Short mmCIF file of C-alpha atoms and ligand atoms in Angstrom, two decimals:
data_model
loop_
_atom_site.label_atom_id
_atom_site.label_comp_id
_atom_site.label_asym_id
_atom_site.label_seq_id
_atom_site.Cartn_x
_atom_site.Cartn_y
_atom_site.Cartn_z
CA MET S 27 8.24 -50.15 38.85
CA ILE S 28 7.32 -52.94 41.21
CA TYR S 29 7.81 -56.28 39.65
CA TYR S 30 6.48 -59.51 41.34
CA SER S 31 8.54 -62.37 40.36
CA ARG S 32 6.81 -66.07 39.76
CA VAL S 33 9.87 -68.18 39.77
CA ALA S 34 8.23 -71.35 41.29
CA LEU S 35 5.71 -71.19 38.18
CA ALA S 36 8.39 -70.85 35.87
CA GLU S 37 10.50 -73.64 37.47
CA GLN S 38 7.57 -75.81 37.07
CA LEU S 39 6.78 -74.84 33.38
CA ALA S 40 10.55 -75.63 32.69
CA ASN S 41 10.57 -78.93 34.20
CA GLU S 42 7.46 -79.93 31.93
CA LEU S 43 9.53 -78.33 29.11
CA ARG S 44 12.35 -80.62 29.60
CA GLY S 45 10.26 -83.70 29.64
CA LYS S 46 11.04 -84.06 33.48
CA ALA S 47 7.33 -84.15 34.72
CA LEU S 48 4.99 -87.03 34.49
CA PHE S 49 1.76 -86.68 32.46
CA SER S 50 2.73 -83.60 30.94
CA ASP S 51 2.86 -83.31 27.04
CA ALA S 52 4.53 -80.03 27.25
CA HIS S 53 7.92 -81.55 25.75
CA ASN S 54 6.01 -81.49 22.46
CA GLY S 55 5.25 -77.79 22.66
CA LEU S 56 3.67 -75.49 25.42
CA PHE S 57 0.63 -73.72 24.45
CA LEU S 58 -0.32 -70.74 26.95
CA ALA S 59 -3.01 -68.37 26.87
CA ALA S 60 -4.14 -65.75 28.81
CA PRO S 61 -5.89 -62.26 28.23
CA ARG S 62 -4.06 -59.15 27.02
CA ARG S 63 -2.19 -57.18 29.50
CA THR S 64 -2.08 -60.03 32.56
CA GLY S 65 1.63 -60.45 32.35
CA LYS S 66 2.03 -62.93 29.86
CA SER S 67 5.17 -61.34 28.03
CA THR S 68 6.46 -60.29 31.21
CA PHE S 69 6.41 -63.77 32.88
CA LEU S 70 8.05 -65.15 29.71
CA GLN S 71 10.93 -62.72 29.56
CA ALA S 72 11.69 -62.07 33.32
CA ASP S 73 10.68 -65.65 34.84
CA LEU S 74 10.70 -68.40 32.27
CA LYS S 75 13.80 -67.38 30.29
CA PRO S 76 16.30 -66.71 33.15
CA VAL S 77 15.10 -70.03 34.69
CA LEU S 78 15.52 -71.97 31.61
CA GLU S 79 18.94 -70.28 30.78
CA ARG S 80 19.99 -71.11 34.62
CA GLU S 81 19.67 -74.41 33.71
CA GLY S 82 21.89 -74.29 30.50
CA VAL S 83 19.29 -73.95 27.57
CA VAL S 84 19.80 -71.41 25.26
CA VAL S 85 16.67 -69.17 24.77
CA VAL S 86 15.32 -67.44 21.94
CA TYR S 87 12.39 -65.13 22.63
CA VAL S 88 10.41 -63.66 19.61
CA ASP S 89 7.20 -61.44 20.00
CA LEU S 90 5.21 -61.49 16.93
CA TRP S 91 3.28 -58.43 18.00
CA SER S 92 6.68 -56.36 18.29
CA ASP S 93 5.98 -55.07 14.58
CA GLN S 94 2.76 -56.09 13.16
CA ARG S 95 3.37 -54.90 9.64
CA ARG S 96 6.37 -57.57 9.17
CA ASP S 97 5.50 -60.93 8.41
CA PRO S 98 5.49 -63.37 11.51
CA ALA S 99 7.68 -65.86 9.37
CA ILE S 100 10.69 -63.07 9.16
CA LEU S 101 10.52 -62.35 12.97
CA ILE S 102 10.90 -65.76 13.81
CA ALA S 103 13.86 -66.32 11.33
CA GLU S 104 15.21 -63.04 12.74
CA GLY S 105 14.93 -64.04 16.19
CA ILE S 106 17.12 -67.30 15.51
CA SER S 107 19.64 -65.83 13.39
CA ARG S 108 20.42 -63.14 15.79
CA LYS S 109 21.02 -65.68 18.32
CA LEU S 110 22.98 -67.92 15.65
CA HIS S 111 24.99 -64.69 14.80
CA GLU S 112 25.67 -64.05 18.54
CA LYS S 113 26.88 -67.35 19.34
CA LEU S 114 28.77 -67.63 15.93
CA GLY S 115 30.20 -64.29 16.07
CA PRO S 116 33.59 -65.10 17.36
CA VAL S 117 33.98 -68.26 15.31
CA ALA S 118 32.67 -66.36 12.19
CA ARG S 119 34.92 -63.74 12.72
CA THR S 120 38.09 -66.15 13.02
CA ALA S 121 36.86 -68.01 9.88
CA LYS S 122 36.69 -64.63 7.93
CA ALA S 123 40.04 -63.57 9.18
CA ALA S 124 41.49 -66.84 8.04
CA GLY S 125 39.92 -66.30 4.58
CA LEU S 126 37.44 -68.97 4.96
CA LYS S 127 34.07 -68.28 3.09
CA GLU S 128 32.22 -71.07 4.56
CA ILE S 129 32.12 -72.99 7.88
CA VAL S 130 30.38 -76.36 8.52
CA LEU S 131 28.31 -76.83 11.44
CA GLY S 132 26.03 -79.70 12.09
CA GLY S 133 26.20 -80.76 8.44
CA LEU S 134 25.04 -77.04 7.60
CA LYS S 135 27.21 -74.95 5.31
CA ILE S 136 27.07 -71.55 6.69
CA ASP S 137 28.21 -68.66 4.33
CA THR S 138 30.19 -66.35 6.93
CA SER S 139 29.07 -63.31 4.81
CA ARG S 140 25.42 -64.09 4.93
CA ILE S 141 24.78 -65.16 8.51
CA GLY S 142 21.61 -63.84 9.73
CA GLN S 143 19.74 -64.68 6.46
CA ILE S 144 17.17 -67.55 7.10
CA ASP S 145 14.22 -67.90 5.57
CA GLY S 146 10.90 -70.21 6.68
CA THR S 147 11.98 -73.25 5.16
CA THR S 148 15.46 -73.34 6.48
CA LEU S 149 14.46 -72.87 9.95
CA PRO S 150 14.86 -76.35 10.90
CA GLU S 151 18.43 -76.44 9.41
CA ALA S 152 19.39 -72.99 11.45
CA LEU S 153 17.81 -74.45 14.74
CA ARG S 154 19.88 -77.71 14.00
CA ALA S 155 23.04 -75.64 13.49
CA LEU S 156 22.43 -73.44 16.62
CA HIS S 157 21.90 -76.52 18.58
CA GLU S 158 25.20 -78.06 17.19
CA MET S 159 27.03 -75.05 17.79
CA VAL S 160 26.27 -74.11 21.50
CA ALA S 161 25.58 -78.00 22.52
CA ALA S 162 23.06 -77.03 24.64
CA PRO S 163 19.21 -77.56 24.46
CA LEU S 164 17.31 -74.75 23.02
CA ALA S 165 13.95 -73.15 23.84
CA LEU S 166 12.30 -71.00 21.25
CA ILE S 167 9.38 -68.67 22.81
CA ILE S 168 7.01 -67.33 20.45
CA ASP S 169 4.97 -64.71 22.12
CA GLU S 170 1.55 -63.89 20.46
CA ALA S 171 2.03 -67.22 18.36
CA GLN S 172 -1.51 -66.94 16.56
CA HIS S 173 -0.25 -64.12 14.79
CA ALA S 174 1.86 -66.54 12.69
CA LEU S 175 -1.40 -67.79 11.27
CA THR S 176 -2.24 -64.60 9.68
CA SER S 177 0.35 -65.22 6.67
CA GLU S 178 0.89 -68.18 4.79
CA ALA S 179 4.86 -67.81 5.36
CA GLY S 180 3.70 -67.85 9.05
CA GLU S 181 1.99 -71.08 8.68
CA THR S 182 4.96 -72.71 6.86
CA ALA S 183 7.08 -71.38 9.46
CA MET S 184 5.13 -73.12 12.24
CA ALA S 185 5.16 -76.38 10.30
CA ALA S 186 8.98 -75.86 10.18
CA LEU S 187 9.27 -75.60 13.70
CA LYS S 188 7.29 -78.83 14.07
CA SER S 189 9.49 -80.57 11.88
CA ALA S 190 12.66 -79.06 13.78
CA ARG S 191 11.21 -80.43 16.93
CA ASP S 192 10.69 -83.81 15.35
CA GLN S 193 14.05 -83.99 14.22
CA LEU S 194 16.06 -82.87 17.12
CA ASN S 195 14.07 -84.32 20.02
CA ARG S 196 14.46 -87.89 20.90
CA PRO S 197 12.65 -89.99 23.96
CA GLY S 198 14.49 -88.76 27.05
CA GLN S 199 16.24 -86.01 25.28
CA ILE S 200 14.43 -82.84 24.59
CA ASN S 201 16.73 -80.50 22.29
CA LEU S 202 14.24 -78.01 21.17
CA MET S 203 11.44 -76.80 23.56
CA LEU S 204 8.55 -74.84 21.95
CA VAL S 205 6.64 -72.53 23.91
CA MET S 206 3.87 -70.38 22.26
CA SER S 207 1.75 -67.90 24.10
CA GLY S 208 -1.52 -65.88 22.90
CA SER S 209 -3.82 -63.59 24.23
CA ASP S 210 -6.91 -65.50 22.90
CA ARG S 211 -7.26 -69.14 23.40
CA ASP S 212 -9.76 -69.40 20.52
CA LYS S 213 -7.06 -68.54 17.94
CA LEU S 214 -4.20 -70.33 19.66
CA LEU S 215 -6.56 -73.27 19.33
CA ARG S 216 -6.18 -73.13 15.49
CA LEU S 217 -2.64 -74.15 15.95
CA VAL S 218 -3.44 -77.42 17.59
CA ASN S 219 -7.23 -78.59 16.70
CA THR S 220 -7.54 -79.86 13.33
CA ASN S 221 -5.52 -82.49 11.34
CA GLY S 222 -4.07 -79.86 9.38
CA SER S 223 -2.83 -77.77 12.28
CA PRO S 224 0.88 -77.64 12.88
CA PHE S 225 0.63 -78.99 16.47
CA TYR S 226 -2.41 -81.19 16.00
CA GLY S 227 -3.23 -82.84 19.51
CA SER S 228 -1.48 -80.32 21.78
CA GLN S 229 -3.43 -78.71 24.54
CA ILE S 230 -3.73 -74.98 25.31
CA HIS S 231 -3.22 -74.39 28.87
CA ARG S 232 -4.36 -71.22 30.64
CA LEU S 233 -1.32 -69.04 32.23
CA PRO S 234 -2.60 -68.36 35.49
CA GLU S 235 -2.90 -64.74 36.33
CA LEU S 236 -1.44 -63.10 39.19
CA ASP S 237 -3.09 -64.26 42.42
CA LEU S 238 -3.48 -63.66 45.88
CA GLN S 239 0.26 -63.88 46.57
CA PHE S 240 0.92 -60.82 44.11
CA ILE S 241 -1.52 -58.88 46.37
CA ALA S 242 0.15 -60.23 49.85
CA HIS S 243 3.38 -58.81 48.09
CA ILE S 244 1.93 -55.40 47.41
CA ALA S 245 0.27 -55.20 50.74
CA GLY S 246 3.59 -56.03 52.54
CA LEU S 247 5.21 -53.24 50.32
CA ILE S 248 2.38 -50.79 51.64
CA GLU S 249 2.70 -51.75 55.20
CA GLN S 250 6.55 -51.30 55.07
CA GLN S 251 5.96 -47.97 53.59
CA ARG S 252 2.99 -46.57 55.21
CA PRO S 253 2.98 -48.42 58.63
CA PRO S 254 -0.31 -46.33 59.58
CA LEU S 255 -2.19 -48.24 56.82
CA ALA S 256 -1.62 -51.47 58.30
CA PRO S 257 -3.10 -54.09 58.18
CA VAL S 258 -3.73 -53.86 54.61
CA ASP S 259 -7.32 -55.35 53.57
CA GLN S 260 -6.05 -57.92 51.08
CA GLY S 261 -9.27 -59.61 50.36
CA LEU S 262 -10.52 -56.18 49.13
CA LEU S 263 -7.75 -55.36 47.35
CA TYR S 264 -7.78 -58.65 45.62
CA GLN S 265 -11.34 -58.18 44.46
CA ALA S 266 -10.28 -54.91 43.20
CA PHE S 267 -7.66 -56.59 41.27
CA GLN S 268 -9.95 -59.12 39.78
CA LEU S 269 -12.38 -56.34 38.69
CA PHE S 270 -9.52 -54.67 36.93
CA GLY S 271 -9.18 -57.98 34.88
CA CYS S 272 -6.18 -59.04 36.91
CA ARG S 273 -4.11 -56.42 34.72
CA PRO S 274 -1.37 -55.22 37.00
CA GLN S 275 -0.68 -51.96 35.01
CA PHE S 276 -4.12 -50.62 35.57
CA PHE S 277 -4.10 -51.90 39.44
CA MET S 278 -0.91 -50.11 40.13
CA GLU S 279 -1.97 -46.77 38.61
CA ALA S 280 -4.91 -46.81 40.52
CA LEU S 281 -2.86 -47.77 43.61
CA GLY S 282 -0.56 -44.77 42.85
CA GLN S 283 -3.38 -42.47 42.91
CA ALA S 284 -5.00 -43.78 45.90
CA LEU S 285 -2.18 -43.57 48.05
CA SER S 286 -0.81 -40.41 46.68
CA PRO S 287 -0.96 -37.62 49.47
CA LEU S 288 -2.89 -35.47 47.03
CA ALA S 289 -5.66 -38.08 46.92
CA SER S 290 -8.87 -36.58 47.98
CA ILE S 291 -10.49 -39.73 49.37
CA SER S 292 -11.85 -39.87 52.59
CA GLY S 293 -11.77 -43.41 54.21
CA ARG S 294 -9.59 -46.37 53.42
CA PHE S 295 -7.79 -46.59 50.28
CA GLU S 296 -9.04 -50.39 49.51
CA ALA S 297 -12.54 -48.92 49.27
CA ALA S 298 -11.26 -46.27 46.75
CA MET S 299 -9.29 -49.05 44.91
CA LEU S 300 -12.51 -50.85 44.38
CA ASP S 301 -14.41 -47.86 43.33
CA ALA S 302 -11.67 -47.14 40.89
CA ALA S 303 -11.87 -50.64 39.51
CA ARG S 304 -15.52 -50.54 38.83
CA GLN S 305 -15.30 -47.13 37.21
CA ARG S 306 -12.52 -48.84 34.73
CA GLN S 307 -14.86 -51.47 34.14
CA LEU S 308 -17.72 -49.23 33.25
CA ASP S 309 -15.41 -46.97 31.22
CA ASP S 310 -14.03 -50.33 29.35
CA GLU S 311 -17.60 -51.28 28.62
CA ALA S 312 -18.58 -47.62 27.38
CA GLN S 313 -15.53 -47.65 24.92
CA MET S 314 -16.77 -50.76 23.32
CA GLU S 315 -20.19 -49.58 23.33
CA SER S 316 -19.29 -46.44 21.62
CA VAL S 317 -16.86 -48.32 18.95
CA TYR S 318 -19.96 -50.50 18.07
CA LEU S 319 -22.42 -47.80 17.82
CA GLY S 320 -19.95 -45.92 15.53
CA LEU S 321 -20.05 -48.86 12.96
CA LYS S 322 -22.21 -48.76 9.92
CA PRO S 323 -25.42 -51.20 10.32
CA LEU S 324 -23.94 -53.99 8.29
CA GLU S 325 -20.55 -53.89 9.88
CA GLN S 326 -22.70 -54.04 13.25
CA ALA S 327 -24.55 -56.93 11.56
CA VAL S 328 -21.23 -58.78 10.62
CA LEU S 329 -19.72 -58.27 14.11
CA ARG S 330 -23.15 -59.37 15.81
CA ARG S 331 -22.95 -62.45 13.59
CA LEU S 332 -19.26 -63.20 14.66
CA LEU S 333 -20.12 -62.69 18.27
CA ASP S 334 -23.02 -64.86 18.15
CA LEU S 335 -21.36 -67.84 16.46
CA GLY S 336 -17.66 -67.82 17.32
CA SER S 337 -15.57 -70.41 15.37
CA ARG S 338 -18.75 -71.46 13.68
CA TYR S 339 -19.02 -68.24 11.94
CA ARG S 340 -19.18 -68.42 8.32
CA PRO S 341 -19.21 -65.03 6.64
CA TYR S 342 -21.28 -65.61 3.44
CA ASP S 343 -23.19 -68.53 3.73
CA ALA S 344 -27.16 -68.45 3.26
CA GLU S 345 -28.00 -68.19 6.93
CA ALA S 346 -25.39 -65.43 7.46
CA LEU S 347 -26.62 -63.38 4.42
CA LYS S 348 -30.22 -63.91 5.72
CA PHE S 349 -29.26 -62.69 9.32
CA TYR S 350 -27.63 -59.61 7.76
CA ARG S 351 -30.76 -58.67 5.69
CA ASP S 352 -33.04 -59.21 8.75
CA VAL S 353 -30.96 -57.13 10.90
CA THR S 354 -29.95 -54.24 8.12
CA GLY S 355 -33.51 -54.51 6.42
CA GLU S 356 -31.41 -54.20 2.98
CA LYS S 357 -30.50 -56.73 0.46
CA VAL S 358 -26.97 -57.83 1.27
CA THR S 359 -24.39 -59.33 -1.25
CA ALA S 360 -21.10 -61.29 -0.60
CA ALA S 361 -19.22 -58.35 -1.86
CA LYS S 362 -20.63 -55.73 0.34
CA VAL S 363 -20.04 -58.51 3.36
CA GLN S 364 -16.28 -58.68 2.27
CA ASN S 365 -16.30 -54.82 2.49
CA ALA S 366 -17.72 -54.78 6.04
CA LEU S 367 -15.23 -57.42 7.00
CA ASP S 368 -12.33 -55.45 5.58
CA VAL S 369 -13.41 -52.30 7.24
CA LEU S 370 -13.64 -54.26 10.60
CA ARG S 371 -10.26 -55.62 10.26
CA GLN S 372 -8.56 -52.27 9.26
CA HIS S 373 -10.31 -50.36 12.14
CA SER S 374 -8.30 -48.96 14.60
CA PRO S 375 -8.16 -50.67 17.07
CA ALA S 376 -8.60 -53.67 14.77
CA LEU S 377 -12.06 -55.30 15.77
CA ILE S 378 -11.69 -58.59 13.74
CA TRP S 379 -8.98 -61.07 13.10
CA LYS S 380 -8.39 -63.22 9.84
CA SER S 381 -6.31 -66.10 9.60
CA ALA S 382 -4.62 -66.89 6.18
CA ARG S 383 -7.10 -69.62 5.46
CA GLY S 384 -10.06 -67.13 5.86
CA GLU S 385 -11.10 -67.83 9.33
CA TYR S 386 -12.49 -64.98 11.32
CA SER S 387 -12.47 -64.08 14.85
CA VAL S 388 -12.91 -61.02 17.16
CA ASP S 389 -9.77 -59.40 17.37
CA ASP S 390 -9.84 -58.66 21.42
CA ALA S 391 -11.45 -61.56 23.38
CA ALA S 392 -12.39 -58.81 25.85
CA MET S 393 -15.24 -58.14 23.29
CA HIS S 394 -16.65 -61.69 24.00
CA ARG S 395 -16.99 -61.06 27.79
CA TRP S 396 -18.41 -57.95 27.02
CA TYR S 397 -21.16 -59.36 24.49
CA ALA S 398 -21.82 -62.29 27.25
CA GLN S 399 -22.56 -59.92 29.63
CA ARG S 400 -24.96 -57.89 27.76
CA VAL S 401 -26.66 -60.91 26.74
CA THR S 402 -27.15 -62.07 30.12
CA ASP S 403 -28.40 -58.54 31.27
CA CYS S 404 -30.79 -58.75 28.36
CA SER S 405 -29.25 -55.66 26.68
CA TRP S 406 -27.85 -56.84 23.62
CA PRO S 407 -27.30 -55.38 20.91
CA PRO S 408 -26.62 -51.89 21.99
CA ALA S 409 -29.08 -49.38 21.00
CA ASP S 410 -28.04 -45.77 20.01
CA PRO S 411 -29.87 -43.26 22.44
CA LEU S 412 -29.70 -40.50 19.89
CA LEU S 413 -31.41 -42.83 17.54
CA ASP S 414 -34.38 -43.65 20.08
CA LEU S 415 -34.97 -39.89 20.74
CA ARG S 416 -35.14 -39.20 16.72
CA ASP S 417 -37.67 -42.00 16.63
CA ASP S 418 -39.80 -40.16 19.06
N1 ADP K 527 4.53 -59.91 37.60
C1 ADP K 527 4.32 -58.73 37.40
N2 ADP K 527 4.37 -57.62 38.52
C2 ADP K 527 4.12 -56.37 38.40
N3 ADP K 527 3.78 -55.84 37.16
C3 ADP K 527 3.52 -56.63 36.12
C4 ADP K 527 3.78 -57.91 36.20
N4 ADP K 527 3.49 -58.56 34.96
C5 ADP K 527 3.17 -57.63 34.29
N5 ADP K 527 2.95 -56.40 34.91
C6 ADP K 527 2.79 -55.14 34.40
O1 ADP K 527 1.62 -55.16 33.60
C7 ADP K 527 1.91 -54.74 31.97
C8 ADP K 527 1.23 -55.64 31.00
O2 ADP K 527 2.09 -57.11 31.09
P1 ADP K 527 2.65 -57.76 29.75
O3 ADP K 527 3.49 -58.78 30.38
O4 ADP K 527 2.63 -56.70 28.73
O5 ADP K 527 1.07 -58.58 29.63
P2 ADP K 527 0.62 -59.39 28.32
O6 ADP K 527 1.90 -59.68 27.59
O7 ADP K 527 0.02 -60.41 28.95
O8 ADP K 527 -0.35 -58.31 27.45
C9 ADP K 527 3.35 -54.50 32.08
O9 ADP K 527 3.74 -53.44 31.49
C10 ADP K 527 3.51 -54.42 33.79
O10 ADP K 527 3.48 -52.99 34.00
MG1 MG K 528 2.36 -59.68 25.47
#
């Protein structure tokens, strides 16, 4: 597998996190958003984590999507306790061997037989103990952090992390860095945008997508391995990459096919890549359309309203009920709406997302782009071609 490393970006972010950059608020928490499959998790683990570690920071990485059935708060606690365990291992073993039931670290009594069992409310103590033990700054990277908002325990854990940050950090000395990433800026915003949000006041930044330098790197590899193809048209290749939604995996798959000795393309492979990208886009759109058309009328109406209004969406207000009625031609009760919302959440793949406070959002931000494009093209909402035939 070809991996393109973005060390310079990682170094810049690490500097900001450590409070070394002027005019950056990252030492209070760094919030990074970018669409799905554009390389966030890879960047956080393969670029940012090693850069921080090289600077002596102890890094805990937790992906809240690693197991969506489990409570986000537990996943965070486990990530921290795993690190605690790893670092405490020899100390705890020695203590146990010496017959000690408890060891005291940073004012926290740790039961040597129960290391690894932290719950949401004890997160700040666990982080403080870890910090004292390793005598180094900590960084906690939480991938797909918006998922924490889907449970009350997750919300509590987020508030606990903020409190840990406030306890551990002093001006000029950052001991706990927090990095939160998410695939959907709107959802991540809920961590920072209201008075009650755990990280009120922080900004969400867009994690830059892989850019022309990535394409130049790939082009270099192609020219090295297949000299007759030089010079590679990087502009065209970059255009194709963007059409692939800057998703390296799809781009690389298509490249593998276009460059395969078995490929039946005539002409340049760059043009074939552009075709493949357009085809992928059509496939993605067709997929969303077929999912939409497969829904019942009220489910479609609910999804439409949510796409129309975004964060202003209220499922049960009078205007919403009127909208559903106008669209479906039937009287709609709150119970029916609730049912439709549940169906959309449990759909595979999930179509809508719900926070523990009852806020809704479409699950995959790509749906917003699909919707906006169709509105621009005056082809919203999608109509079932079979229905049209039956009407005739
Ligand atoms: N820097 C990179 N160079 C090459 N391929 C990458 C790079 N980053 C990501 N990828 C590819 O894209 C896929 C999706 O990346 P991932 O980090 O999981 O995205 P995200 O977390 O944004 O959904 C990875 O499985 C990998 O194949
Ligand atoms: Mg990811």
